[in-house]
mmCIF file of C-alpha atoms in Angstrom:
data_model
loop_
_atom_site.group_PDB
_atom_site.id
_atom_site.type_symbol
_atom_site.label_atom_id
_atom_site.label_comp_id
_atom_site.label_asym_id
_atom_site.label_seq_id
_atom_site.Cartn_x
_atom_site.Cartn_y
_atom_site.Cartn_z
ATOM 1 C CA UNK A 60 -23.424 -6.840 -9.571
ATOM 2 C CA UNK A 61 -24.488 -4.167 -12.304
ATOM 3 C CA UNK A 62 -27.625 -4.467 -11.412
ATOM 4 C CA UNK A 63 -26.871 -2.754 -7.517
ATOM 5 C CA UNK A 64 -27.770 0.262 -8.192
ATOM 6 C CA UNK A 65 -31.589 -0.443 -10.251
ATOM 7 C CA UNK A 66 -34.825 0.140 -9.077
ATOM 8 C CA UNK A 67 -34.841 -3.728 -8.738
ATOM 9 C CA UNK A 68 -34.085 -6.073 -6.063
ATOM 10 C CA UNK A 69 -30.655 -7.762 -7.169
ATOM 11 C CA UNK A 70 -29.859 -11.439 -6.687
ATOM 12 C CA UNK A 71 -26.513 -12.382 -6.698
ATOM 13 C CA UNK A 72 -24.750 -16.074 -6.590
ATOM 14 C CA UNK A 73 -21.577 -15.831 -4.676
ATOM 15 C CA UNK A 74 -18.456 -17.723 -6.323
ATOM 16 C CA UNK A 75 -15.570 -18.646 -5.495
ATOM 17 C CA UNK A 76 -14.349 -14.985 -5.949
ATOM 18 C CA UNK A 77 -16.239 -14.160 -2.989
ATOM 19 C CA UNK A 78 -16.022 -17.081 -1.067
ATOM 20 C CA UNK A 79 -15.197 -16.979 2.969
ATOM 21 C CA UNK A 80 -15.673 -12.774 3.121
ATOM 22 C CA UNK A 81 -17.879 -10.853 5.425
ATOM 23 C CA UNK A 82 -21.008 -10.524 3.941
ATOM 24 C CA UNK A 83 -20.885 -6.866 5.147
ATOM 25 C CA UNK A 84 -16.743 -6.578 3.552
ATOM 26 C CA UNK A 85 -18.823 -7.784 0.607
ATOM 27 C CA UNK A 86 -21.790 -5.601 0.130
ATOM 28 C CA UNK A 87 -19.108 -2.141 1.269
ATOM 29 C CA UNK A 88 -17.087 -3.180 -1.992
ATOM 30 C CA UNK A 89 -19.875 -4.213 -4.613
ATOM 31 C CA UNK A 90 -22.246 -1.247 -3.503
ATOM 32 C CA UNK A 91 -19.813 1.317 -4.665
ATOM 33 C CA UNK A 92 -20.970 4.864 -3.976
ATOM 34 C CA UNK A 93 -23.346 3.759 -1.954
ATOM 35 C CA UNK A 94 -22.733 5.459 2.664
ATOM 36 C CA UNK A 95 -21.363 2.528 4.820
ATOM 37 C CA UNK A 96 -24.155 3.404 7.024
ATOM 38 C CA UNK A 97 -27.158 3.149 4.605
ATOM 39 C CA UNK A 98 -25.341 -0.328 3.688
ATOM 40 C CA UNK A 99 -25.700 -1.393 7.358
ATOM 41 C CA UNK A 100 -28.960 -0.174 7.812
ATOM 42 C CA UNK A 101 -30.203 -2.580 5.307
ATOM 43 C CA UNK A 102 -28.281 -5.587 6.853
ATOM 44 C CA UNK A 103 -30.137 -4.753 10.217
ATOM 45 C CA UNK A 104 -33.629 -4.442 8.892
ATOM 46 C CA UNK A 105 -33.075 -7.758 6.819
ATOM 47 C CA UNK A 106 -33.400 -6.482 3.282
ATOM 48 C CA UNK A 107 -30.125 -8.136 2.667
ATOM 49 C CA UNK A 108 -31.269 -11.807 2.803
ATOM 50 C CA UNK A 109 -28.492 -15.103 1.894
ATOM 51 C CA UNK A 110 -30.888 -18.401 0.858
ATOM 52 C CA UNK A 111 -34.161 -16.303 1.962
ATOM 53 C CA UNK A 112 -33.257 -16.114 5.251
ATOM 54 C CA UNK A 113 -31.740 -12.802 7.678
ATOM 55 C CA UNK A 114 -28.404 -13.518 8.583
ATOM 56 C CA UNK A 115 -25.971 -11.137 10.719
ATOM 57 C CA UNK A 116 -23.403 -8.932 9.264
ATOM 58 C CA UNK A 117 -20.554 -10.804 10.171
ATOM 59 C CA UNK A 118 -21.916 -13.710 8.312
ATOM 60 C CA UNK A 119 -18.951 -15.750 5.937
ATOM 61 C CA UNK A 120 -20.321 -16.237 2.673
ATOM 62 C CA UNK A 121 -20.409 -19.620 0.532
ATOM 63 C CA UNK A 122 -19.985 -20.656 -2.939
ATOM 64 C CA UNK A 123 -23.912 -21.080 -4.423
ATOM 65 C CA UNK A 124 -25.338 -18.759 -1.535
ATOM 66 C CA UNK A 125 -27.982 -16.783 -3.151
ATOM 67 C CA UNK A 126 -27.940 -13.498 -1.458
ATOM 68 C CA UNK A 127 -30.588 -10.740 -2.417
ATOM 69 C CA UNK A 128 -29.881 -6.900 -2.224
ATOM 70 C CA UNK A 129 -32.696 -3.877 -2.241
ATOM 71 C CA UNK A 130 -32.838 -1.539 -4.799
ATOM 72 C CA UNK A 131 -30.273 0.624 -4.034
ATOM 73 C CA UNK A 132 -29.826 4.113 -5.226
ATOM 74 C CA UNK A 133 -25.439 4.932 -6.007
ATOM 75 C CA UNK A 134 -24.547 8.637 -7.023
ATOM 76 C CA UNK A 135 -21.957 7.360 -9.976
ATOM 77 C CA UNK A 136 -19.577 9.405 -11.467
ATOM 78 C CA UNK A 137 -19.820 10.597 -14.750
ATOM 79 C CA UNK A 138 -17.987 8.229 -17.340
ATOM 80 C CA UNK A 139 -16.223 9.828 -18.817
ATOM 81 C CA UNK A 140 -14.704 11.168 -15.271
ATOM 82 C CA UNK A 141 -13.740 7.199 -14.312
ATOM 83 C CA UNK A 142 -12.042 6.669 -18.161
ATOM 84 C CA UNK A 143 -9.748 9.370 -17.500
ATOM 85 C CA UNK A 144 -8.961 8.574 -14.057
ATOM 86 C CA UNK A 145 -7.953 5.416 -14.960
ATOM 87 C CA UNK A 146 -6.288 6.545 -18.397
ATOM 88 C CA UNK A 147 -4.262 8.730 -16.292
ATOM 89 C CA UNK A 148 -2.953 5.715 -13.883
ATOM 90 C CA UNK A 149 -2.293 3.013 -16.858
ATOM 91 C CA UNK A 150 1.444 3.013 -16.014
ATOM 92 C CA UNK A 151 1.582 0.427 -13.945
ATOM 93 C CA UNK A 152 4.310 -2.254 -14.360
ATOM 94 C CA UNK A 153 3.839 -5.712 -13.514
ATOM 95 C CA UNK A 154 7.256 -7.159 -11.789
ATOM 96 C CA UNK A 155 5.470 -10.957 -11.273
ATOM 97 C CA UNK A 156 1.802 -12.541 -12.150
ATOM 98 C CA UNK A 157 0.273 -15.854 -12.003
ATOM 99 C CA UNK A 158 -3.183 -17.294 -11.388
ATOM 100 C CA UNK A 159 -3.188 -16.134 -7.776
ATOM 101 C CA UNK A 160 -1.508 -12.856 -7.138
ATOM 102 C CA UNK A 161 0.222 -10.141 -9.263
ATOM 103 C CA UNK A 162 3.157 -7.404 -8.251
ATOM 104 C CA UNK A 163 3.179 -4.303 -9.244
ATOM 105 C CA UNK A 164 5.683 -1.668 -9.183
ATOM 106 C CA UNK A 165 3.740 1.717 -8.317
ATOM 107 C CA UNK A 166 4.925 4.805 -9.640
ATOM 108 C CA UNK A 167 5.099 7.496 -6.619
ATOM 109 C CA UNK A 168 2.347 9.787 -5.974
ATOM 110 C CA UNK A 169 -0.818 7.788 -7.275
ATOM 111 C CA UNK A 170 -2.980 6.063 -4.125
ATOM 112 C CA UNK A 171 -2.989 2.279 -3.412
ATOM 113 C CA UNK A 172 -6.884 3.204 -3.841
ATOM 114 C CA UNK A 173 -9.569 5.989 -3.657
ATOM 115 C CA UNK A 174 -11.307 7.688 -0.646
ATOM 116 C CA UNK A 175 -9.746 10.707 1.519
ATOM 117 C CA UNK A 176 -10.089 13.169 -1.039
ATOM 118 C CA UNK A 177 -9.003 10.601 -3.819
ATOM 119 C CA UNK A 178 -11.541 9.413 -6.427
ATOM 120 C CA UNK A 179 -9.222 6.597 -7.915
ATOM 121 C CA UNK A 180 -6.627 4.482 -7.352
ATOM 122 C CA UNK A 181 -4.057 1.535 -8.438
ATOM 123 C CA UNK A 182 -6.939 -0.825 -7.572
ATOM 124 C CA UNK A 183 -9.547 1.338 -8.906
ATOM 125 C CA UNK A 184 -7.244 1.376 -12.061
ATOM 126 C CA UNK A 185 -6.075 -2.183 -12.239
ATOM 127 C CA UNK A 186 -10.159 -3.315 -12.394
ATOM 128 C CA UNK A 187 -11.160 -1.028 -14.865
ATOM 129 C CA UNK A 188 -8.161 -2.403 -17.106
ATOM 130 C CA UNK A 189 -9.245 -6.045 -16.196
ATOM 131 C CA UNK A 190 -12.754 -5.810 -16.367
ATOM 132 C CA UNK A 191 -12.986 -9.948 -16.903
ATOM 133 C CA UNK A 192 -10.861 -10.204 -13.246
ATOM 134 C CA UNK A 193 -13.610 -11.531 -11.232
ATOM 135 C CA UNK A 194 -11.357 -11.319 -7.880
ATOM 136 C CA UNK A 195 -8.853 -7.796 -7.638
ATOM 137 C CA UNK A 196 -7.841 -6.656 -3.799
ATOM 138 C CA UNK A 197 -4.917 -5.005 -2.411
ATOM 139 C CA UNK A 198 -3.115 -7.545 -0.177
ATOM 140 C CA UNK A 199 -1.644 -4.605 1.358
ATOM 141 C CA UNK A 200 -0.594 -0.678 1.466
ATOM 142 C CA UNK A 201 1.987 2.187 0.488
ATOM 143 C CA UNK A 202 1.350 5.672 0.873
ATOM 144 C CA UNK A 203 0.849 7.901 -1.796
ATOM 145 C CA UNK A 204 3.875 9.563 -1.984
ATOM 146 C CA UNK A 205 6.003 6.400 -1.761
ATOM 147 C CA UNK A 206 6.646 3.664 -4.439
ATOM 148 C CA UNK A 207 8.016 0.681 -4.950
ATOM 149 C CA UNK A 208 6.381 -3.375 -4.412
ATOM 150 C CA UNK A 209 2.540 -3.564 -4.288
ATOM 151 C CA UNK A 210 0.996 -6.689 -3.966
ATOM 152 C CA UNK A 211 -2.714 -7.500 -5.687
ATOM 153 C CA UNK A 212 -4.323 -10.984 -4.682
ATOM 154 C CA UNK A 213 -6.299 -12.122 -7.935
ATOM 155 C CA UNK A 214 -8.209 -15.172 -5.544
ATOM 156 C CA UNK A 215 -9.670 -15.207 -2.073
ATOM 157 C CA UNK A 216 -7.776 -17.833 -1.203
ATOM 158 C CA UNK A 217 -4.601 -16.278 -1.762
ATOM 159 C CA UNK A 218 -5.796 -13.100 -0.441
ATOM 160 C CA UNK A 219 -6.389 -14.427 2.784
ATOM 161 C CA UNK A 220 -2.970 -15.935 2.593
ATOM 162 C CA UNK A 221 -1.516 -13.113 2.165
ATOM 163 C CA UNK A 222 -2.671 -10.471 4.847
ATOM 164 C CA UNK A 223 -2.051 -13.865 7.212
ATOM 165 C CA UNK A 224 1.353 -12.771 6.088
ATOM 166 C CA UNK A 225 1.897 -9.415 6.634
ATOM 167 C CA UNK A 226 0.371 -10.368 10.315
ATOM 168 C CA UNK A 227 3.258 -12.316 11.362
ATOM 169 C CA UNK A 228 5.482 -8.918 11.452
ATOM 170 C CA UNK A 229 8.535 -9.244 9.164
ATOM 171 C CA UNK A 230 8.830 -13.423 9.714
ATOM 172 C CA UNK A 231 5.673 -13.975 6.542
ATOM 173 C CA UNK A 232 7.592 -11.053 4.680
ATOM 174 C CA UNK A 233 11.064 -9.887 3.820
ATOM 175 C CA UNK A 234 10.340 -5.798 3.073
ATOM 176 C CA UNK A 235 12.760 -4.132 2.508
ATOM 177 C CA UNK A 236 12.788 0.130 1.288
ATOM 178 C CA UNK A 237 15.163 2.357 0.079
ATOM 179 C CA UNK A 238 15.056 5.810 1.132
ATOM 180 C CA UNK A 239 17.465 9.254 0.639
ATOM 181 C CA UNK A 240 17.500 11.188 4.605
ATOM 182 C CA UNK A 241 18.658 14.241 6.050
ATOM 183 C CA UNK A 242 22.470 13.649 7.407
ATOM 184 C CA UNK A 243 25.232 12.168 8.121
ATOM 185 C CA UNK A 244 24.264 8.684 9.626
ATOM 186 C CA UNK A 245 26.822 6.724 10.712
ATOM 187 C CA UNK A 246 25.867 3.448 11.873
ATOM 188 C CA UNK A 247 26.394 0.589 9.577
ATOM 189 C CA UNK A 248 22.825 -1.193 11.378
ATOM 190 C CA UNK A 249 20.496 0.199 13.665
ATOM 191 C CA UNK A 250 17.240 -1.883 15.080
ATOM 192 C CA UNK A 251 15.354 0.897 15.680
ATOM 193 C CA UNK A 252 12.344 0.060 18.478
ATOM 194 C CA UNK A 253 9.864 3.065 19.290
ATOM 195 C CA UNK A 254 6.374 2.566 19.682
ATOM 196 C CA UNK A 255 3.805 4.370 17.414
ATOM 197 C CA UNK A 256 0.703 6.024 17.968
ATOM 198 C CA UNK A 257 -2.084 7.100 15.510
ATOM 199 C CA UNK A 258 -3.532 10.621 16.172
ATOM 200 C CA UNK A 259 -5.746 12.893 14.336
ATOM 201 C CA UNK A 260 -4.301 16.430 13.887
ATOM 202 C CA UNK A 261 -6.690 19.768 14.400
ATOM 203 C CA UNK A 262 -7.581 19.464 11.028
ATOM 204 C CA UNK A 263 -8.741 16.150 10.972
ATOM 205 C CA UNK A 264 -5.790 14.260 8.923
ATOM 206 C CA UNK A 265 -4.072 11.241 9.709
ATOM 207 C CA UNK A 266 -0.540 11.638 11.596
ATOM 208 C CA UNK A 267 1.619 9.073 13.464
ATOM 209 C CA UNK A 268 4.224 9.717 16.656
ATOM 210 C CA UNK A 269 6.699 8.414 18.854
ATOM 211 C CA UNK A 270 5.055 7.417 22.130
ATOM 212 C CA UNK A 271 4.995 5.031 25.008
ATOM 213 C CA UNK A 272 1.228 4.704 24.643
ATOM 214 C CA UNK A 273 1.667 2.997 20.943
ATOM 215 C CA UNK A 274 2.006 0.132 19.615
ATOM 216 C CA UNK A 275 5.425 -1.687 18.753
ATOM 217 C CA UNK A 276 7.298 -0.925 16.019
ATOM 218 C CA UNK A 277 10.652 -2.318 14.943
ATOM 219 C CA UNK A 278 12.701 -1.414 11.835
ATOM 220 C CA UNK A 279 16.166 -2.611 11.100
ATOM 221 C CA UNK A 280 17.844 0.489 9.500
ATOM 222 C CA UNK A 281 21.300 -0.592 7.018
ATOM 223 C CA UNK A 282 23.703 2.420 6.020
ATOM 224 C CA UNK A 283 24.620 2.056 2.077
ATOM 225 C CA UNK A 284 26.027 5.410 1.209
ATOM 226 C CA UNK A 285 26.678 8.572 3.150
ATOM 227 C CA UNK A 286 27.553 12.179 1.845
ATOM 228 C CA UNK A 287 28.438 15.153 3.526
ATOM 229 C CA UNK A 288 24.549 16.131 4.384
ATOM 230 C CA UNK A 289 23.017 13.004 2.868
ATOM 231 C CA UNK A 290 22.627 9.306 3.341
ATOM 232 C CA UNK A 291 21.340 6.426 1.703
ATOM 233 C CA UNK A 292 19.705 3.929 4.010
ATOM 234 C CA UNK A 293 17.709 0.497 3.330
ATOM 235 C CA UNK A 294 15.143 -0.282 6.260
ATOM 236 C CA UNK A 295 13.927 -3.874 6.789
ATOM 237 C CA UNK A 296 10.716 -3.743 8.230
ATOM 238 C CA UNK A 297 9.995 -6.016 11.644
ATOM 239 C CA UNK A 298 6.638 -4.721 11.837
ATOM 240 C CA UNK A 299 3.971 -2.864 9.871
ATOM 241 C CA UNK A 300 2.872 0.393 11.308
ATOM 242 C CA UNK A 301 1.412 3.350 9.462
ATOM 243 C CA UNK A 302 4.196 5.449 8.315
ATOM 244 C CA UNK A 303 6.713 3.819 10.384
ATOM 245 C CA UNK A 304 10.145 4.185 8.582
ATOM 246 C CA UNK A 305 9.224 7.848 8.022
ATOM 247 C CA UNK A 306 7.879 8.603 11.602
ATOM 248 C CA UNK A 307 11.130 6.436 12.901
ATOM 249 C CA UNK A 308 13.586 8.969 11.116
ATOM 250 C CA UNK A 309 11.954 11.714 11.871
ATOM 251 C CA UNK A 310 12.257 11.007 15.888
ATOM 252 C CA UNK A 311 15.959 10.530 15.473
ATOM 253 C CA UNK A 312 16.783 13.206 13.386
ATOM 254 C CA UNK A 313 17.033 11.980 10.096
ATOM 255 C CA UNK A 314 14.174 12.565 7.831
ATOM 256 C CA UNK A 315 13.130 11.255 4.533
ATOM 257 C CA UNK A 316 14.378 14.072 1.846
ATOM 258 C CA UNK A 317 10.904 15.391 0.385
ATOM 259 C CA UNK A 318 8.662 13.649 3.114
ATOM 260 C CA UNK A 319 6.358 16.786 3.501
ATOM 261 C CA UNK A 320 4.417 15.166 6.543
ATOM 262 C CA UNK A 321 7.494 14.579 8.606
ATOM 263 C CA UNK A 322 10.413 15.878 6.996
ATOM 264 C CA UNK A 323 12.497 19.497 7.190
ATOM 265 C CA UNK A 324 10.234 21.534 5.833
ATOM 266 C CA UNK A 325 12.553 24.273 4.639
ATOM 267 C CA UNK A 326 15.010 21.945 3.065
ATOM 268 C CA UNK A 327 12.257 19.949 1.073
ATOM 269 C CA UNK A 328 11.315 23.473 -0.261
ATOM 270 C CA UNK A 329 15.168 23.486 -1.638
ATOM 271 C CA UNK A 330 14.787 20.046 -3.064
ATOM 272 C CA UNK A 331 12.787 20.682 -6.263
ATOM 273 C CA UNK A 332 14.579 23.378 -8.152
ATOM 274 C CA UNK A 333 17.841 20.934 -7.093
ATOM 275 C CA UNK A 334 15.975 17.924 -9.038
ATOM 276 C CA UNK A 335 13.848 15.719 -5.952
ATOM 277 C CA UNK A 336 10.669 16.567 -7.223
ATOM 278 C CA UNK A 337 8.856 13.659 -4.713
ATOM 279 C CA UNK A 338 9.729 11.692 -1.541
ATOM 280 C CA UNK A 339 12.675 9.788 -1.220
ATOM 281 C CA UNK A 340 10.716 6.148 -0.159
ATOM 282 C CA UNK A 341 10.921 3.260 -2.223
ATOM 283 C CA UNK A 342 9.514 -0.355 -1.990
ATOM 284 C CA UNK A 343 12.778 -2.065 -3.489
ATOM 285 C CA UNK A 344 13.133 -5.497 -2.781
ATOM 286 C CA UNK A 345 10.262 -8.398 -0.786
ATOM 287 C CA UNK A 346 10.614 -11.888 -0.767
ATOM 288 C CA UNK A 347 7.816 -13.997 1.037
ATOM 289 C CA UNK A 348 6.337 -17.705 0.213
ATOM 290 C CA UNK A 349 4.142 -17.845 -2.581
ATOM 291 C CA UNK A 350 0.794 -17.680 -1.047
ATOM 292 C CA UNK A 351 -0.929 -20.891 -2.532
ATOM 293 C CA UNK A 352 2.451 -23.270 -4.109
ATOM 294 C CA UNK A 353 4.616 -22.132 -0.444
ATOM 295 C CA UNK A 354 7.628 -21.909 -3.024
ATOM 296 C CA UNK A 355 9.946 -18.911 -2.313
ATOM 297 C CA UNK A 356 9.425 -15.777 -4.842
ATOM 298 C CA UNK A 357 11.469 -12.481 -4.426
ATOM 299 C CA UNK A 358 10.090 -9.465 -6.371
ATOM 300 C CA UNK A 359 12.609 -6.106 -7.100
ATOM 301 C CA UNK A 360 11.240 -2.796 -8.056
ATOM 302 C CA UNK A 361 14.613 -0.781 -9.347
ATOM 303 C CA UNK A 362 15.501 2.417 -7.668
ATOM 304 C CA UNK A 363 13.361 4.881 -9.476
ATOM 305 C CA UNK A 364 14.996 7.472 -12.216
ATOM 306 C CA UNK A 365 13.683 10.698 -10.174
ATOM 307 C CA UNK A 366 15.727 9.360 -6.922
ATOM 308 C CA UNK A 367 18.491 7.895 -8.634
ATOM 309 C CA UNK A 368 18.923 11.302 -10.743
ATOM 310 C CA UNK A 369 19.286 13.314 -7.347
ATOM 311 C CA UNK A 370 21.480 11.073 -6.148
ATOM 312 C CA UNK A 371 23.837 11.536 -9.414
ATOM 313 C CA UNK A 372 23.671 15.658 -8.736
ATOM 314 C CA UNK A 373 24.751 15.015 -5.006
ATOM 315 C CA UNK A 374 27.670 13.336 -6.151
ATOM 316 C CA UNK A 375 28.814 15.545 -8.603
ATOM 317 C CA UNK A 376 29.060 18.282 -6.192
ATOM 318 C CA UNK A 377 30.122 16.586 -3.071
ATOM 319 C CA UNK A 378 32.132 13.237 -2.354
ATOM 320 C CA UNK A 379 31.046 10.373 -1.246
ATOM 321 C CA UNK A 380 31.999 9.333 2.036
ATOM 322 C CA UNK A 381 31.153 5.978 2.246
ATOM 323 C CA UNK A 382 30.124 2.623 0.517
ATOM 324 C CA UNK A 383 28.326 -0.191 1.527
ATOM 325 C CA UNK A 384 30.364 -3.759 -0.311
ATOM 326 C CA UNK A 385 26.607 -4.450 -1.480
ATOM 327 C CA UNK A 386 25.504 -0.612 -2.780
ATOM 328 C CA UNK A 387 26.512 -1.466 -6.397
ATOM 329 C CA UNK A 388 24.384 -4.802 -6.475
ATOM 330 C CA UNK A 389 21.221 -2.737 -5.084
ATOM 331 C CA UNK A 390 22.143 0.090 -7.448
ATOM 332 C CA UNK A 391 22.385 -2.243 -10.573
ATOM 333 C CA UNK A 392 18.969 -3.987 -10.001
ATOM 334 C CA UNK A 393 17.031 -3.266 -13.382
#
């Protein structure tokens, strides 16, 4: 698909990379740089043809379909610009791999993928560092700021399989995250059932709330250590809304130490100098059915160093107050 962005009409064979997606899904990722409106502009005047003929947006490719694309001008970044982005993101440890998915453990503060302000990504990075992977897509997403399990399908098939998943809300997909809050919580479990809404704040950015009007959310919240003015907390997510653990502590008082959407402000400004340089979130532990074989696989990211450090300070200064029987076992996970 080099040949997108020539003065040439482009004629591609679709393979089994490709097969069953949206021939629109398909031209939006292979005509990189190129508006999502100029891309469906050509679908409706029928430049875009599959076997010679017009066929609608929506239309599920096959394997051997011949599709042609216009000469299409992209605005591409300077080389040199993409080599460093993605020299700058090479970290990025593999926890599982076969022939139809891979896991990675994503370091905090590096996006699942570009856009919003963000020229590149784990995906971004992961193809430029496989450039003979015919088939790389994010099965699905963390934030930015939070690390942890990431999983990359390698085949459309699996892909699919996948996301299918993630659909079923917590019965596809054991998640479960480890995060450092604001408090003293005291419950050993919590189910935790607000409904979320999406909303766009004055200055156009994304931002998620508590209210009746959203949709259902339901995290399972487990207490595994508790100081003075901090606790440790794993949350089992029963659904997968946008920002849901952190918007669900916020609303009941307990948020995520260095969560600078949601959080206490004037205590994450305290955190840095006192070693939490980054949010508190972490992907720790998922187990799911293998998306092809159906065979059980469960994938552990370790707490990271930058979280685990913090905790080590807290302790030296203040006393534990309590213990989960399983917070060594989590703790130990390497």
């Amino acid at each position: 698909m080099n040949d997108t962005g020539n003065n040439s009409v482009a004629l591609v064979v679709i393979g089994e990379e490709a097969q069953g997606q949206r021939l629109d899904n398909y031209l939006l990722r292979h005509c990189k740089g190129v508006p999502k409106s100029h891309v469906y502009r050509i679908l409706r005047s029928g430049e875009v043809r599959v076997n010679s003929r017009r066929v609608d947006a929506t239309y599920r490719l096959e394997i051997g379909d011949r599709v042609r694309i216009p000469p299409i001008r992209i605005a591409e970044r300077p080389q040199d610009e993409v080599e460093e982005a993605a020299k700058a993101r090479v970290d990025l440890p593999i926890i599982f791999e076969d022939e139809a998915m891979l896991v990675i453990d994503k370091p905090e503060g590096i996006a699942v993928h570009g856009g919003s302000g963000v020229s590149f990504g784990v995906i971004e990075a992961l193809r430029r560092q496989r450039p003979q992977a015919k088939f790389l897509e994010l099965a699905h997403r963390l934030d930015r700021e939070t690390s942890g399990i990431l999983l990359v399908g390698k085949k459309r098939l699996a892909l699919t399989a996948l996301h299918d998943m993630f659909r079923e809300h917590g019965a596809g997909a054991d998640k479960r995250y480890l995060m450092l809050v604001k408090g003293r919580w005291m419950n050993n479990t919590q189910h935790v059932k607000a409904p979320l809404l999406k909303y766009l704040t004055d200055s156009g950015e994304r931002r998620v709330s508590v209210n009746a009007e959203g949709k259902a959310a339901h995290t399972v919240f487990r207490l595994l250590a508790r100081w003075p003015e901090m606790s440790l907390l794993e949350a089992q997510l029963k659904t997968g809304r946008t920002h849901q653990i952190r918007v669900h502590l916020a609303h009941l008082g307990f948020p995520i130490l260095g969560d600078e959407k949601y959080g206490d402000f004037n205590l994450n400004k305290r955190l840095r100098p006192a070693g939490l340089k980054r949010m508190a979130l972490h992907a720790w532990r998922m187990a799911f059915r293998h998306p092809l074989l159906g065979t059980p696989v469960e994938c552990v990211a370790p707490l990271p160093d930058g979280i685990r450090q913090y905790m080590t300070t807290v302790e030296a200064q203040t006393p534990r107050e309590f213990s989960a029987d399983n917070l060594q076992q989590i703790l130990e996970h390497q």
